[in-house]
Short mmCIF file of N, CA, C and O and ligand atoms in Angstrom, two decimals:
data_model
loop_
_atom_site.label_atom_id
_atom_site.label_comp_id
_atom_site.label_asym_id
_atom_site.label_seq_id
_atom_site.Cartn_x
_atom_site.Cartn_y
_atom_site.Cartn_z
N UNK A 80 103.10 0.48 -227.62
CA UNK A 80 101.00 0.98 -228.15
C UNK A 80 101.27 1.61 -227.08
O UNK A 80 100.92 1.90 -226.39
N UNK A 81 100.75 2.60 -227.82
CA UNK A 81 99.40 4.09 -227.13
C UNK A 81 98.15 3.33 -226.36
O UNK A 81 97.26 2.54 -226.97
N UNK A 82 98.07 3.82 -225.29
CA UNK A 82 96.91 2.99 -224.14
C UNK A 82 95.69 4.20 -224.15
O UNK A 82 96.19 5.29 -225.19
N UNK A 83 94.51 4.48 -223.91
CA UNK A 83 93.57 4.64 -224.01
C UNK A 83 94.12 5.84 -223.44
O UNK A 83 94.00 7.44 -223.94
N UNK A 84 94.51 5.86 -222.28
CA UNK A 84 95.33 7.02 -221.74
C UNK A 84 96.63 8.29 -222.32
O UNK A 84 96.04 9.21 -222.50
N UNK A 85 97.22 7.52 -223.07
CA UNK A 85 98.18 8.31 -224.22
C UNK A 85 97.06 8.94 -225.01
O UNK A 85 97.94 10.02 -225.16
N UNK A 86 95.95 8.14 -225.75
CA UNK A 86 95.26 9.42 -225.89
C UNK A 86 94.73 10.42 -225.58
O UNK A 86 94.51 11.59 -226.24
N UNK A 87 94.44 10.30 -224.95
CA UNK A 87 93.88 11.69 -223.46
C UNK A 87 94.07 12.23 -223.86
O UNK A 87 93.88 13.73 -223.52
N UNK A 88 95.98 12.42 -223.50
CA UNK A 88 97.11 12.69 -222.71
C UNK A 88 97.15 13.75 -224.29
O UNK A 88 97.23 15.71 -224.32
N UNK A 89 96.98 13.11 -225.37
CA UNK A 89 97.86 13.68 -226.53
C UNK A 89 96.11 14.87 -227.36
O UNK A 89 96.52 15.30 -228.46
N UNK A 90 95.66 14.37 -227.22
CA UNK A 90 94.05 14.68 -227.58
C UNK A 90 93.04 14.57 -227.88
O UNK A 90 91.86 14.44 -228.64
N UNK A 91 93.96 13.12 -228.57
CA UNK A 91 93.16 11.94 -229.09
C UNK A 91 91.45 11.99 -229.02
O UNK A 91 90.26 11.51 -229.83
N UNK A 92 91.57 11.73 -227.79
CA UNK A 92 90.68 11.37 -226.82
C UNK A 92 89.97 12.74 -226.25
O UNK A 92 90.75 13.09 -225.17
N UNK A 93 88.47 12.40 -225.98
CA UNK A 93 88.06 13.31 -224.68
C UNK A 93 88.30 12.60 -223.83
O UNK A 93 88.18 11.75 -223.30
N UNK A 94 88.16 13.84 -222.22
CA UNK A 94 88.00 13.69 -221.27
C UNK A 94 86.90 14.59 -220.72
O UNK A 94 87.46 15.49 -220.97
N UNK A 95 86.97 13.83 -219.21
CA UNK A 95 86.36 14.86 -218.66
C UNK A 95 86.93 15.64 -218.18
O UNK A 95 87.23 15.10 -216.66
N UNK A 96 87.77 16.38 -217.50
CA UNK A 96 89.07 17.49 -217.46
C UNK A 96 88.62 17.41 -215.98
O UNK A 96 87.83 18.31 -215.99
N UNK A 97 89.24 17.69 -214.95
CA UNK A 97 89.73 17.85 -212.89
C UNK A 97 90.25 19.25 -212.85
O UNK A 97 89.98 19.38 -212.52
N UNK A 98 91.80 18.19 -213.23
CA UNK A 98 92.12 18.90 -213.25
C UNK A 98 94.13 18.66 -214.02
O UNK A 98 94.05 17.74 -215.06
N UNK A 99 94.76 19.67 -214.69
CA UNK A 99 95.39 19.02 -215.10
C UNK A 99 96.62 20.41 -214.78
O UNK A 99 96.89 21.45 -215.07
N UNK A 100 98.49 19.62 -214.82
CA UNK A 100 99.13 20.26 -215.10
C UNK A 100 100.38 20.19 -216.45
O UNK A 100 100.06 18.68 -216.57
N UNK A 101 101.76 20.07 -216.14
CA UNK A 101 102.61 19.77 -216.88
C UNK A 101 102.45 18.53 -216.55
O UNK A 101 103.81 17.93 -217.48
N UNK A 102 103.01 17.61 -215.61
CA UNK A 102 103.13 16.76 -214.81
C UNK A 102 101.49 15.66 -214.94
O UNK A 102 102.59 14.79 -214.77
N UNK A 103 100.48 16.17 -214.88
CA UNK A 103 99.41 14.70 -214.99
C UNK A 103 98.49 15.73 -214.92
O UNK A 103 98.38 17.11 -215.64
N UNK A 104 97.98 14.90 -215.26
CA UNK A 104 96.19 15.13 -215.60
C UNK A 104 95.50 14.77 -215.34
O UNK A 104 95.33 13.09 -214.52
N UNK A 105 94.66 14.80 -214.77
CA UNK A 105 92.71 14.47 -213.79
C UNK A 105 91.41 14.12 -214.44
O UNK A 105 91.17 15.32 -215.07
N UNK A 106 90.63 12.69 -214.87
CA UNK A 106 89.45 13.21 -215.43
C UNK A 106 88.22 12.71 -214.95
O UNK A 106 88.52 11.57 -213.54
N UNK A 107 87.15 12.07 -214.82
CA UNK A 107 86.24 11.57 -214.81
C UNK A 107 86.70 10.21 -215.32
O UNK A 107 86.94 9.98 -216.11
N UNK A 108 86.45 8.72 -213.99
CA UNK A 108 86.30 7.49 -214.81
C UNK A 108 85.10 7.43 -215.50
O UNK A 108 83.65 7.67 -215.50
N UNK A 109 85.20 7.03 -216.80
CA UNK A 109 84.00 6.38 -217.71
C UNK A 109 83.20 5.87 -217.34
O UNK A 109 81.24 5.68 -217.52
N UNK A 110 83.48 4.76 -216.48
CA UNK A 110 82.51 3.53 -215.18
C UNK A 110 82.80 3.62 -214.53
O UNK A 110 83.66 3.39 -213.54
N UNK A 111 81.94 5.75 -213.53
CA UNK A 111 82.13 5.71 -212.19
C UNK A 111 82.07 4.50 -210.87
O UNK A 111 81.18 3.48 -211.23
N UNK A 112 82.73 3.47 -210.22
CA UNK A 112 82.64 2.96 -208.96
C UNK A 112 82.05 3.50 -208.05
O UNK A 112 81.51 3.19 -207.08
N UNK A 113 81.58 4.78 -207.67
CA UNK A 113 80.78 5.46 -206.70
C UNK A 113 80.62 6.94 -207.69
O UNK A 113 81.32 7.29 -207.89
N UNK A 114 80.25 8.29 -206.53
CA UNK A 114 79.42 8.78 -206.72
C UNK A 114 80.42 9.71 -207.26
O UNK A 114 80.42 10.70 -208.57
N UNK A 115 81.87 9.84 -207.00
CA UNK A 115 83.25 10.49 -207.54
C UNK A 115 84.45 9.42 -207.63
O UNK A 115 84.76 8.67 -206.49
N UNK A 116 84.93 9.40 -209.15
CA UNK A 116 85.74 8.16 -209.29
C UNK A 116 86.29 9.22 -210.50
O UNK A 116 86.11 9.12 -211.41
N UNK A 117 87.60 9.36 -210.16
CA UNK A 117 88.73 10.40 -210.84
C UNK A 117 89.78 9.68 -210.95
O UNK A 117 89.95 8.74 -210.03
N UNK A 118 89.83 10.10 -211.93
CA UNK A 118 91.43 9.18 -212.98
C UNK A 118 92.74 9.91 -212.69
O UNK A 118 92.42 10.92 -213.23
N UNK A 119 93.95 9.44 -211.54
CA UNK A 119 94.80 11.01 -211.90
C UNK A 119 95.88 9.83 -212.24
O UNK A 119 96.59 8.87 -212.04
N UNK A 120 96.75 10.40 -213.72
CA UNK A 120 97.65 10.19 -214.32
C UNK A 120 98.98 11.09 -214.60
O UNK A 120 98.49 11.68 -214.92
N UNK A 121 99.78 10.68 -214.73
CA UNK A 121 101.47 11.38 -215.46
C UNK A 121 101.47 11.76 -216.53
O UNK A 121 100.96 10.15 -217.08
N UNK A 122 101.57 12.56 -216.75
CA UNK A 122 101.77 12.73 -218.61
C UNK A 122 103.59 11.90 -219.60
O UNK A 122 103.27 11.31 -219.92
N UNK A 123 104.08 11.46 -218.21
CA UNK A 123 104.92 10.19 -218.38
C UNK A 123 104.58 9.03 -218.45
O UNK A 123 104.08 9.10 -217.58
N UNK A 124 104.85 8.52 -220.18
CA UNK A 124 103.98 7.03 -220.42
C UNK A 124 105.00 5.99 -219.75
O UNK A 124 105.31 5.11 -219.98
N UNK A 125 104.66 5.75 -218.12
CA UNK A 125 104.97 5.04 -217.42
C UNK A 125 103.61 4.35 -217.45
O UNK A 125 102.33 4.13 -216.98
N UNK A 126 104.52 2.02 -217.46
CA UNK A 126 103.43 1.33 -217.09
C UNK A 126 102.85 0.96 -216.10
O UNK A 126 100.99 0.85 -216.23
N UNK A 127 103.52 1.38 -215.12
CA UNK A 127 102.63 0.76 -214.23
C UNK A 127 103.39 0.59 -212.59
O UNK A 127 104.34 1.18 -213.17
N UNK A 128 103.22 0.69 -211.67
CA UNK A 128 104.55 1.02 -210.23
C UNK A 128 105.35 0.27 -210.47
O UNK A 128 106.46 0.79 -210.09
N UNK A 129 105.10 -0.70 -210.82
CA UNK A 129 105.96 -2.51 -211.06
C UNK A 129 107.41 -2.00 -211.99
O UNK A 129 108.52 -1.97 -212.39
N UNK A 130 107.09 -0.51 -213.52
CA UNK A 130 108.20 -0.14 -213.72
C UNK A 130 108.70 1.20 -213.36
O UNK A 130 109.12 1.52 -214.18
N UNK A 131 108.01 1.52 -212.37
CA UNK A 131 109.06 2.82 -211.43
C UNK A 131 110.07 2.65 -211.89
O UNK A 131 111.33 1.90 -211.98
N UNK A 132 111.23 4.18 -211.76
CA UNK A 132 112.68 3.70 -211.36
C UNK A 132 112.99 5.40 -210.62
O UNK A 132 111.83 5.76 -210.04
N UNK A 133 114.40 5.23 -209.87
CA UNK A 133 114.81 6.37 -208.99
C UNK A 133 114.15 7.69 -209.22
O UNK A 133 114.15 8.31 -208.69
N UNK A 134 114.36 7.91 -210.91
CA UNK A 134 114.05 9.18 -211.63
C UNK A 134 112.71 9.85 -210.95
O UNK A 134 112.48 10.88 -211.69
N UNK A 135 112.10 9.00 -210.85
CA UNK A 135 110.51 8.95 -210.37
C UNK A 135 110.12 9.58 -208.83
O UNK A 135 108.21 10.16 -208.96
N UNK A 136 111.10 9.22 -208.50
CA UNK A 136 110.36 9.82 -206.77
C UNK A 136 110.07 11.26 -207.39
O UNK A 136 108.91 11.09 -206.34
N UNK A 137 110.29 12.17 -207.37
CA UNK A 137 109.75 13.66 -207.56
C UNK A 137 108.47 13.26 -208.08
O UNK A 137 106.90 14.24 -207.76
N UNK A 138 108.06 12.97 -209.17
CA UNK A 138 107.04 12.65 -209.74
C UNK A 138 105.53 12.22 -208.41
O UNK A 138 104.71 12.58 -209.06
N UNK A 139 106.07 11.03 -208.08
CA UNK A 139 105.04 10.35 -207.65
C UNK A 139 105.36 11.37 -206.25
O UNK A 139 103.85 11.06 -206.01
N UNK A 140 105.25 11.99 -205.84
CA UNK A 140 104.57 12.63 -205.26
C UNK A 140 104.77 13.54 -205.92
O UNK A 140 103.15 14.31 -204.78
N UNK A 141 104.97 14.12 -206.34
CA UNK A 141 103.79 15.21 -207.14
C UNK A 141 102.24 14.63 -207.12
O UNK A 141 101.12 15.31 -206.65
N UNK A 142 102.16 13.87 -207.94
CA UNK A 142 101.30 12.58 -208.02
C UNK A 142 100.10 12.70 -206.70
O UNK A 142 98.97 12.88 -206.19
N UNK A 143 101.04 12.21 -205.70
CA UNK A 143 100.27 11.75 -204.58
C UNK A 143 99.80 13.12 -203.81
O UNK A 143 98.51 12.95 -203.37
N UNK A 144 100.33 14.40 -203.44
CA UNK A 144 99.98 15.79 -203.20
C UNK A 144 98.66 15.94 -204.19
O UNK A 144 97.51 16.69 -203.79
N UNK A 145 98.64 16.21 -205.13
CA UNK A 145 97.27 16.60 -206.55
C UNK A 145 96.09 15.26 -206.01
O UNK A 145 95.72 15.69 -206.09
N UNK A 146 97.05 13.76 -205.94
CA UNK A 146 95.46 13.20 -205.61
C UNK A 146 94.77 13.66 -204.89
O UNK A 146 93.76 13.85 -204.18
N UNK A 147 95.33 14.63 -203.23
CA UNK A 147 94.81 14.59 -201.52
C UNK A 147 93.92 15.79 -202.05
O UNK A 147 92.88 16.22 -201.94
N UNK A 148 94.70 17.06 -203.07
CA UNK A 148 93.85 18.56 -203.41
C UNK A 148 93.34 18.52 -204.35
O UNK A 148 92.04 18.95 -204.14
N UNK A 149 92.39 16.84 -204.82
CA UNK A 149 91.59 16.82 -206.55
C UNK A 149 91.01 16.66 -205.48
O UNK A 149 89.24 16.34 -205.72
N UNK A 150 90.48 15.40 -204.57
CA UNK A 150 89.88 15.08 -203.85
C UNK A 150 89.17 15.28 -203.16
O UNK A 150 88.02 16.37 -202.71
N UNK A 151 89.55 16.81 -202.71
CA UNK A 151 89.95 17.75 -201.35
C UNK A 151 88.70 19.05 -201.94
O UNK A 151 87.75 19.44 -202.22
N UNK A 152 89.21 19.38 -203.17
CA UNK A 152 88.68 20.25 -204.12
C UNK A 152 87.19 19.33 -205.16
O UNK A 152 86.37 20.15 -204.90
N UNK A 153 87.10 18.40 -204.69
CA UNK A 153 85.81 17.15 -205.15
C UNK A 153 84.60 17.24 -204.32
O UNK A 153 83.51 16.87 -204.19
N UNK A 154 85.87 17.49 -202.59
CA UNK A 154 84.20 17.63 -201.96
C UNK A 154 84.57 16.60 -200.94
O UNK A 154 83.61 16.27 -200.27
N UNK A 155 85.81 16.41 -201.04
CA UNK A 155 85.69 15.14 -200.14
C UNK A 155 85.93 14.59 -199.37
O UNK A 155 86.79 15.16 -198.82
N UNK A 156 86.23 13.96 -197.70
CA UNK A 156 86.75 14.22 -196.42
C UNK A 156 87.11 13.48 -196.32
O UNK A 156 87.94 12.84 -195.33
N UNK A 157 86.67 11.77 -197.24
CA UNK A 157 87.26 10.76 -196.63
C UNK A 157 87.08 9.88 -198.31
O UNK A 157 85.77 9.88 -199.01
N UNK A 158 87.89 9.36 -199.33
CA UNK A 158 88.19 8.79 -200.10
C UNK A 158 89.59 7.57 -199.62
O UNK A 158 90.00 7.61 -198.91
N UNK A 159 88.72 7.46 -201.04
CA UNK A 159 90.15 5.54 -201.52
C UNK A 159 90.37 5.78 -202.24
O UNK A 159 90.24 6.20 -204.00
N UNK A 160 92.46 5.99 -202.39
CA UNK A 160 93.23 5.69 -203.63
C UNK A 160 93.34 3.79 -203.70
O UNK A 160 93.58 3.26 -202.99
N UNK A 161 93.87 4.06 -205.68
CA UNK A 161 93.96 3.24 -205.44
C UNK A 161 94.77 2.76 -207.03
O UNK A 161 94.93 3.45 -208.00
N UNK A 162 95.62 2.37 -207.21
CA UNK A 162 96.54 2.25 -208.02
C UNK A 162 97.25 0.54 -208.66
O UNK A 162 97.51 -0.71 -207.40
N UNK A 163 95.98 0.33 -209.29
CA UNK A 163 96.76 -1.46 -209.41
C UNK A 163 97.11 -1.66 -210.55
O UNK A 163 97.57 -1.44 -211.21
N UNK A 164 98.46 -2.77 -210.19
CA UNK A 164 99.18 -2.91 -210.65
C UNK A 164 99.22 -4.23 -211.56
O UNK A 164 99.64 -5.23 -210.84
N UNK A 165 99.43 -4.34 -211.99
CA UNK A 165 99.37 -5.75 -213.01
C UNK A 165 97.80 -6.90 -213.60
O UNK A 165 97.03 -6.01 -212.82
N UNK A 166 97.76 -6.73 -214.44
CA UNK A 166 96.70 -7.21 -214.58
C UNK A 166 95.33 -8.72 -213.94
O UNK A 166 94.40 -8.34 -213.69
N UNK A 167 96.34 -9.34 -212.95
CA UNK A 167 95.91 -10.27 -211.81
C UNK A 167 95.87 -8.76 -210.30
O UNK A 167 94.28 -9.55 -210.05
N UNK A 168 95.69 -7.44 -210.59
CA UNK A 168 95.92 -6.89 -209.45
C UNK A 168 93.94 -5.95 -209.95
O UNK A 168 93.06 -5.64 -209.51
N UNK A 169 93.50 -6.21 -211.20
CA UNK A 169 92.52 -5.97 -212.06
C UNK A 169 93.22 -4.36 -213.27
O UNK A 169 91.49 -4.12 -213.46
N UNK A 170 94.76 -4.49 -213.47
CA UNK A 170 94.62 -3.82 -214.08
C UNK A 170 94.56 -3.54 -215.41
O UNK A 170 94.93 -4.98 -216.29
N UNK A 171 93.51 -2.60 -216.05
CA UNK A 171 93.09 -3.01 -217.92
C UNK A 171 93.73 -2.35 -218.32
O UNK A 171 94.05 -2.46 -220.11
N UNK A 172 94.23 -0.51 -218.22
CA UNK A 172 94.81 -0.02 -219.14
C UNK A 172 96.21 0.60 -218.48
O UNK A 172 96.98 0.78 -216.96
N UNK A 173 96.82 0.11 -219.33
CA UNK A 173 99.22 -0.23 -217.78
C UNK A 173 99.83 1.46 -218.76
O UNK A 173 100.54 1.44 -219.73
N UNK A 174 98.84 2.06 -218.24
CA UNK A 174 99.39 3.88 -218.25
C UNK A 174 99.31 3.22 -216.54
O UNK A 174 98.19 4.01 -216.27
N UNK A 175 100.48 3.69 -215.54
CA UNK A 175 99.78 4.69 -214.09
C UNK A 175 98.85 4.89 -213.99
O UNK A 175 98.06 6.43 -214.89
N UNK A 176 98.29 5.33 -212.95
CA UNK A 176 97.07 5.81 -212.95
C UNK A 176 96.42 5.84 -211.58
O UNK A 176 96.78 4.38 -210.92
N UNK A 177 95.55 6.84 -211.02
CA UNK A 177 95.95 6.67 -209.45
C UNK A 177 94.00 6.40 -209.22
O UNK A 177 93.65 7.55 -210.11
N UNK A 178 93.51 5.54 -208.84
CA UNK A 178 91.73 6.08 -208.88
C UNK A 178 92.02 6.85 -207.68
O UNK A 178 92.01 7.15 -206.18
N UNK A 179 90.75 7.64 -207.61
CA UNK A 179 90.12 8.56 -205.99
C UNK A 179 88.36 8.02 -206.13
O UNK A 179 88.35 8.99 -207.47
N UNK A 180 88.45 7.12 -205.37
CA UNK A 180 87.49 7.30 -205.72
C UNK A 180 85.83 7.55 -203.51
O UNK A 180 86.72 7.01 -202.92
N UNK A 181 85.27 8.34 -203.71
CA UNK A 181 83.92 8.14 -203.08
C UNK A 181 83.25 8.43 -202.61
O UNK A 181 82.64 8.86 -203.61
N UNK A 182 82.81 9.32 -201.82
CA UNK A 182 80.74 9.77 -202.06
C UNK A 182 79.81 7.90 -201.25
O UNK A 182 78.87 8.67 -201.43
N UNK A 183 80.37 7.36 -200.82
CA UNK A 183 79.75 6.59 -200.36
C UNK A 183 80.60 6.11 -199.41
O UNK A 183 82.13 5.72 -200.13
N UNK A 184 80.64 4.31 -199.04
CA UNK A 184 80.80 3.61 -197.05
C UNK A 184 81.59 3.68 -198.86
O UNK A 184 80.25 2.27 -199.55
N UNK A 185 83.04 2.76 -198.70
CA UNK A 185 83.20 2.09 -198.81
C UNK A 185 83.82 0.67 -198.24
O UNK A 185 84.31 1.00 -196.94
N UNK A 186 83.47 -0.75 -198.95
CA UNK A 186 83.41 -1.82 -197.61
C UNK A 186 85.03 -2.39 -198.61
O UNK A 186 86.19 -1.90 -199.21
N UNK A 187 85.75 -3.35 -197.24
CA UNK A 187 87.38 -3.65 -196.74
C UNK A 187 86.84 -5.14 -196.84
O UNK A 187 86.51 -5.11 -194.91
N UNK A 188 87.55 -5.92 -196.28
CA UNK A 188 89.09 -5.49 -197.87
C UNK A 188 88.06 -6.22 -199.43
O UNK A 188 87.73 -6.33 -199.69
N UNK A 189 89.10 -5.60 -200.31
CA UNK A 189 88.57 -5.66 -201.47
C UNK A 189 88.68 -6.71 -202.33
O UNK A 189 88.97 -7.67 -201.11
N UNK A 190 87.57 -7.49 -203.54
CA UNK A 190 87.98 -8.43 -204.28
C UNK A 190 88.83 -8.78 -204.23
O UNK A 190 90.13 -7.90 -204.47
P1 AMP B 393 92.48 -0.28 -214.65
O1 AMP B 393 91.23 -1.22 -214.06
O2 AMP B 393 92.96 0.22 -212.69
O3 AMP B 393 93.17 -0.34 -215.26
O4 AMP B 393 91.47 0.98 -214.20
C1 AMP B 393 91.10 1.63 -216.03
C2 AMP B 393 90.17 2.22 -215.66
O5 AMP B 393 90.53 3.40 -216.55
C3 AMP B 393 88.20 1.62 -215.50
O6 AMP B 393 87.96 2.16 -214.13
C4 AMP B 393 87.45 2.24 -216.87
O7 AMP B 393 86.58 2.74 -215.64
C5 AMP B 393 88.81 3.75 -217.13
N1 AMP B 393 88.53 3.73 -218.27
C6 AMP B 393 89.06 3.38 -219.38
N2 AMP B 393 88.09 3.96 -220.87
C7 AMP B 393 88.20 5.59 -219.73
C8 AMP B 393 87.53 6.22 -221.04
N3 AMP B 393 88.06 6.20 -222.22
N4 AMP B 393 87.80 7.53 -220.21
C9 AMP B 393 88.05 7.33 -218.95
N5 AMP B 393 88.12 6.38 -218.43
C10 AMP B 393 88.64 5.27 -218.81
#
């Protein structure tokens, strides 16, 4: 079943785009948890880290590199990257995504 993020990738749903290339797309989270809250998703429909395959190694490296570039381009010097995996961790959209969160002091440990 197509997730909200699949529909954003296909253009069926709009997004506030921050970055795009042939492998990934980044856009602002609709319910930001901090002054900067960006989601970075692969165009490939991977449900979560749980379903990664060896063939995804290069893609995951690309995503991490882009997450750093996107955070810095947003003016952040300090930020948190979060990948929720599974419902109990808080994952609500089952299309792999990296949260890039910053612009305020973040507490630890997470809830
Ligand atoms: P997670 O809970 O880790 O699965 O994160 C899903 C994130 O997607 C949440 O932070 C939501 O606020 C965000 N979200 C859901 N729908 C949209 C949308 N249409 N555009 C942007 N962000 C969304």
